Short mmCIF file of C-alpha atoms in Angstrom, two decimals:
data_model
loop_
_atom_site.label_atom_id
_atom_site.label_comp_id
_atom_site.label_asym_id
_atom_site.label_seq_id
_atom_site.Cartn_x
_atom_site.Cartn_y
_atom_site.Cartn_z
CA PRO A 13 97.49 100.35 93.53
CA LEU A 14 97.97 103.34 96.02
CA THR A 15 95.50 101.58 99.08
CA GLY A 16 96.49 98.44 98.40
CA LEU A 17 92.74 98.14 98.82
CA ALA A 18 90.66 96.34 96.47
CA ASN A 19 88.84 98.41 93.55
CA ARG A 20 85.36 98.89 92.05
CA ALA A 21 85.48 95.67 89.99
CA ALA A 22 86.35 93.29 92.94
CA TYR A 23 83.45 94.63 95.15
CA ASN A 24 81.01 94.61 92.21
CA ALA A 25 81.90 90.80 91.85
CA HIS A 26 82.36 90.68 95.77
CA MET A 27 78.63 91.52 96.19
CA GLU A 28 77.95 89.51 92.84
CA ARG A 29 78.74 86.52 94.65
CA LEU A 30 77.49 87.20 98.11
CA THR A 31 73.62 88.41 97.05
CA ALA A 32 73.44 85.56 93.97
CA ALA A 33 74.68 82.93 97.92
CA ASP A 34 72.48 84.85 100.47
CA ALA A 35 70.80 88.27 100.10
CA SER A 36 69.85 88.32 103.53
CA SER A 37 71.19 90.28 106.15
CA ILE A 38 74.69 91.84 104.00
CA GLY A 39 75.57 95.02 105.27
CA LEU A 40 77.24 97.87 103.10
CA LEU A 41 78.56 101.04 104.58
CA LEU A 42 79.53 104.05 102.06
CA ILE A 43 82.38 106.14 103.47
CA ASP A 44 83.14 109.93 102.04
CA VAL A 45 86.26 111.24 103.01
CA ASP A 46 84.85 114.86 103.85
CA ARG A 47 86.82 117.98 102.32
CA PHE A 48 89.01 115.99 100.33
CA LYS A 49 89.35 118.46 97.14
CA LEU A 50 90.16 121.37 99.60
CA ILE A 51 93.16 119.24 101.04
CA ASN A 52 94.21 118.92 97.34
CA ASP A 53 93.59 122.01 95.92
CA THR A 54 95.89 123.87 99.44
CA LEU A 55 98.53 120.96 100.66
CA GLY A 56 98.63 119.07 97.38
CA HIS A 57 97.49 115.94 95.46
CA ALA A 58 100.81 114.04 97.18
CA THR A 59 99.55 115.12 100.32
CA GLY A 60 95.86 114.17 99.19
CA ASP A 61 97.14 110.48 98.44
CA LEU A 62 98.82 110.27 101.67
CA LEU A 63 95.66 111.14 102.85
CA LEU A 64 93.46 108.47 100.95
CA LYS A 65 96.53 105.97 102.16
CA GLY A 66 95.95 106.70 105.97
CA VAL A 67 92.07 106.29 105.63
CA ALA A 68 92.38 103.08 103.54
CA SER A 69 95.09 101.17 106.22
CA ARG A 70 92.84 102.28 109.60
CA LEU A 71 89.56 101.07 107.63
CA ASP A 72 91.56 97.68 107.00
CA GLU A 73 92.47 97.62 110.28
CA ARG A 74 89.85 98.21 111.93
CA LEU A 75 86.97 96.47 109.64
CA GLY A 76 89.75 93.66 108.08
CA LYS A 77 88.31 90.71 110.39
CA ARG A 78 84.89 91.65 110.15
CA GLY A 79 83.96 92.15 106.22
CA LYS A 80 86.25 93.16 103.10
CA VAL A 81 87.31 96.82 102.26
CA PHE A 82 87.42 97.95 98.59
CA ARG A 83 88.31 101.79 97.85
CA LEU A 84 85.68 102.46 95.09
CA GLY A 85 87.45 105.88 93.67
CA GLY A 86 88.80 109.22 94.52
CA ASP A 87 87.86 109.29 97.86
CA GLU A 88 84.95 107.10 98.48
CA PHE A 89 85.25 103.77 100.67
CA CYS A 90 82.95 101.07 101.47
CA VAL A 91 82.79 98.35 103.58
CA ILE A 92 80.74 95.02 102.84
CA LEU A 93 80.34 93.51 106.39
CA GLU A 94 79.09 89.44 105.54
CA ALA A 95 78.24 88.52 108.88
CA PRO A 96 74.22 88.93 109.84
CA ALA A 97 74.37 92.66 110.16
CA ASN A 98 71.78 94.29 111.87
CA ALA A 99 70.93 98.60 112.49
CA ARG A 100 71.97 98.82 116.05
CA GLY A 101 75.03 97.34 115.40
CA MET A 102 76.34 99.15 111.92
CA ARG A 103 75.39 102.77 113.98
CA SER A 104 77.70 101.85 116.67
CA LEU A 105 80.21 100.90 114.15
CA ALA A 106 80.03 104.03 111.87
CA ARG A 107 80.12 105.91 115.75
CA HIS A 108 83.64 104.29 116.48
CA LEU A 109 84.92 104.53 112.87
CA ILE A 110 84.44 108.30 112.30
CA GLU A 111 86.68 108.68 116.24
CA TYR A 112 88.97 106.25 114.95
CA ILE A 113 89.73 107.96 111.33
CA GLY A 114 89.86 111.21 112.89
CA ARG A 115 92.21 110.75 114.88
CA PRO A 116 94.91 113.27 113.75
CA LEU A 117 96.84 112.07 110.95
CA GLU A 118 100.65 113.11 110.41
CA VAL A 119 100.91 113.62 106.55
CA GLY A 120 103.61 115.41 104.08
CA GLY A 121 104.43 117.27 107.35
CA SER A 122 100.85 118.40 107.94
CA THR A 123 98.17 116.89 110.72
CA ILE A 124 95.26 116.66 109.23
CA ASN A 125 91.80 115.58 111.24
CA PRO A 126 90.73 113.29 108.48
CA MET A 127 86.72 113.59 108.58
CA ILE A 128 84.04 111.02 107.27
CA THR A 129 80.60 110.68 106.47
CA LEU A 130 78.84 106.82 106.27
CA GLY A 131 75.84 105.53 104.69
CA GLY A 132 74.67 102.08 105.57
CA ALA A 133 72.23 100.18 104.25
CA ILE A 134 70.89 96.02 105.13
CA SER A 135 69.67 93.53 102.39
CA GLU A 136 66.56 92.21 103.13
CA GLY A 137 64.79 89.20 101.76
CA GLU A 138 66.05 88.43 98.15
CA MET A 139 67.53 91.90 97.48
CA ASP A 140 69.83 92.26 94.53
CA ALA A 141 73.40 93.69 94.82
CA ALA A 142 71.98 97.09 93.30
CA THR A 143 69.57 97.69 95.40
CA LEU A 144 71.23 97.60 98.12
CA SER A 145 74.01 99.72 96.90
CA GLN A 146 71.51 102.06 95.79
CA ASN A 147 69.98 102.10 99.42
CA ALA A 148 73.31 102.87 100.39
CA ASP A 149 73.94 105.21 97.93
CA PHE A 150 70.82 107.49 98.93
CA ALA A 151 71.95 107.17 102.68
CA LEU A 152 75.45 108.69 101.90
CA TYR A 153 73.49 111.19 99.42
CA HIS A 154 71.24 112.33 103.06
CA ALA A 155 74.16 112.47 104.82
CA LYS A 156 76.56 114.41 102.86
CA GLU A 157 73.64 117.01 102.73
CA THR A 158 71.96 116.88 106.01
CA ARG A 159 74.80 115.63 108.50
CA ARG A 160 78.21 115.87 107.29
CA GLY A 161 80.64 114.26 109.11
CA ASN A 162 77.69 111.73 110.62
CA TYR A 163 75.89 108.71 109.76
CA VAL A 164 72.99 107.95 108.47
CA GLN A 165 71.19 104.39 107.82
CA TYR A 166 68.80 103.84 105.21
CA GLN A 167 64.97 104.02 105.36
CA PRO A 168 62.23 103.68 102.75
CA SER A 169 61.32 107.00 103.39
CA LEU A 170 64.65 108.29 101.95
CA ARG A 171 64.00 107.79 98.72
CA SER A 172 61.40 109.78 98.73
CA THR A 173 62.90 112.34 100.28
CA ILE A 174 65.76 112.79 98.31
CA ALA A 175 63.33 112.52 95.46
CA HIS A 176 61.85 115.61 96.34
CA ARG A 177 65.09 117.56 97.10
CA ILE A 178 66.36 116.46 93.37
CA GLN A 179 63.23 117.35 91.75
CA ILE A 180 63.10 120.82 93.39
CA VAL A 181 66.67 121.39 92.54
CA ARG A 182 66.13 120.52 88.63
CA GLU A 183 63.05 123.33 89.46
CA VAL A 184 65.49 125.81 90.23
CA GLU A 185 67.47 125.34 87.81
CA LEU A 186 64.93 125.58 84.85
CA ALA A 187 63.34 128.58 86.15
CA LEU A 188 67.42 130.06 86.53
CA THR A 189 67.85 129.11 82.82
CA GLU A 190 64.47 130.32 81.85
CA HIS A 191 64.62 133.90 84.22
CA ARG A 192 61.70 132.82 86.14
CA ILE A 193 64.24 133.67 89.56
CA VAL A 194 62.52 137.83 90.26
CA PRO A 195 63.39 140.35 92.93
CA HIS A 196 60.02 141.66 95.33
CA TYR A 197 61.02 144.52 97.63
CA GLN A 198 59.08 144.66 100.87
CA PRO A 199 58.15 147.73 102.23
CA LEU A 200 60.11 148.89 105.76
CA ILE A 201 57.74 151.35 108.08
CA ARG A 202 58.72 153.36 110.90
CA CYS A 203 55.83 152.96 113.20
CA ALA A 204 56.58 156.72 114.35
CA ASP A 205 55.41 158.56 111.07
CA GLY A 206 53.95 155.50 109.11
CA GLN A 207 56.83 156.55 106.77
CA VAL A 208 59.01 154.08 103.92
CA TRP A 209 62.04 154.14 105.13
CA ALA A 210 64.12 151.74 103.57
CA PHE A 211 63.37 148.45 101.35
CA GLU A 212 64.27 144.61 102.01
CA ALA A 213 65.21 143.07 98.75
CA LEU A 214 63.80 139.05 98.42
CA VAL A 215 64.38 136.66 95.52
CA ARG A 216 61.14 134.58 95.21
CA MET A 217 60.87 131.59 92.33
CA GLN A 218 57.80 132.54 89.50
CA ARG A 219 56.29 129.29 87.78
CA PRO A 220 55.78 128.90 84.33
CA ASP A 221 51.93 129.84 84.67
CA ASN A 222 53.22 133.38 86.82
CA SER A 223 52.62 132.52 90.13
CA ILE A 224 55.01 132.80 93.04
CA LEU A 225 56.49 130.29 95.03
CA SER A 226 56.83 130.89 98.78
CA ALA A 227 60.15 131.24 100.59
CA ALA A 228 59.24 127.71 102.36
CA GLN A 229 58.63 126.39 99.11
#
């Protein structure tokens, strides 16, 4: 009701229909509004709502004839491009959207330059709706982690990259819980007389077998 766009339930139904009919070359763009929580917290929820309405209006204005725009919830939108999609065309469209959505927007007496991050995927062969959505999710996740305010196109290698990153985060969380994040002190030695004059404090993660991971790891 806030934006006038179709919701997540409509998105799921639409995707199922499309992939059941012809799963090839469907383009999916996931769009996240950056700094939305900060805007809500500092300028109020009413301003946040106006920002979402402004972004929705601009998306529909630019994409309404090329595909279907949905608001999946919160500050996340998506676009399904039903015409045969290709990577080059989606990158060009994403760059255009970043520029167009980023124009100054008057909301609740404040001027905001909305910033969006996008992830995109294209269906191949007989890909189902769930896989296409997951691929676009991987791309958006990677974009938010590494290229916020930009666009990332899904590639199969992203799965292993993100899975590895998630595994590392889990290992660090477990190490924190088990008090295996430990300090090490490296002496700094004065060349003139060989005396230790200070220490550099380093943080290292200890494995359950007591071995120490390098900083790079």
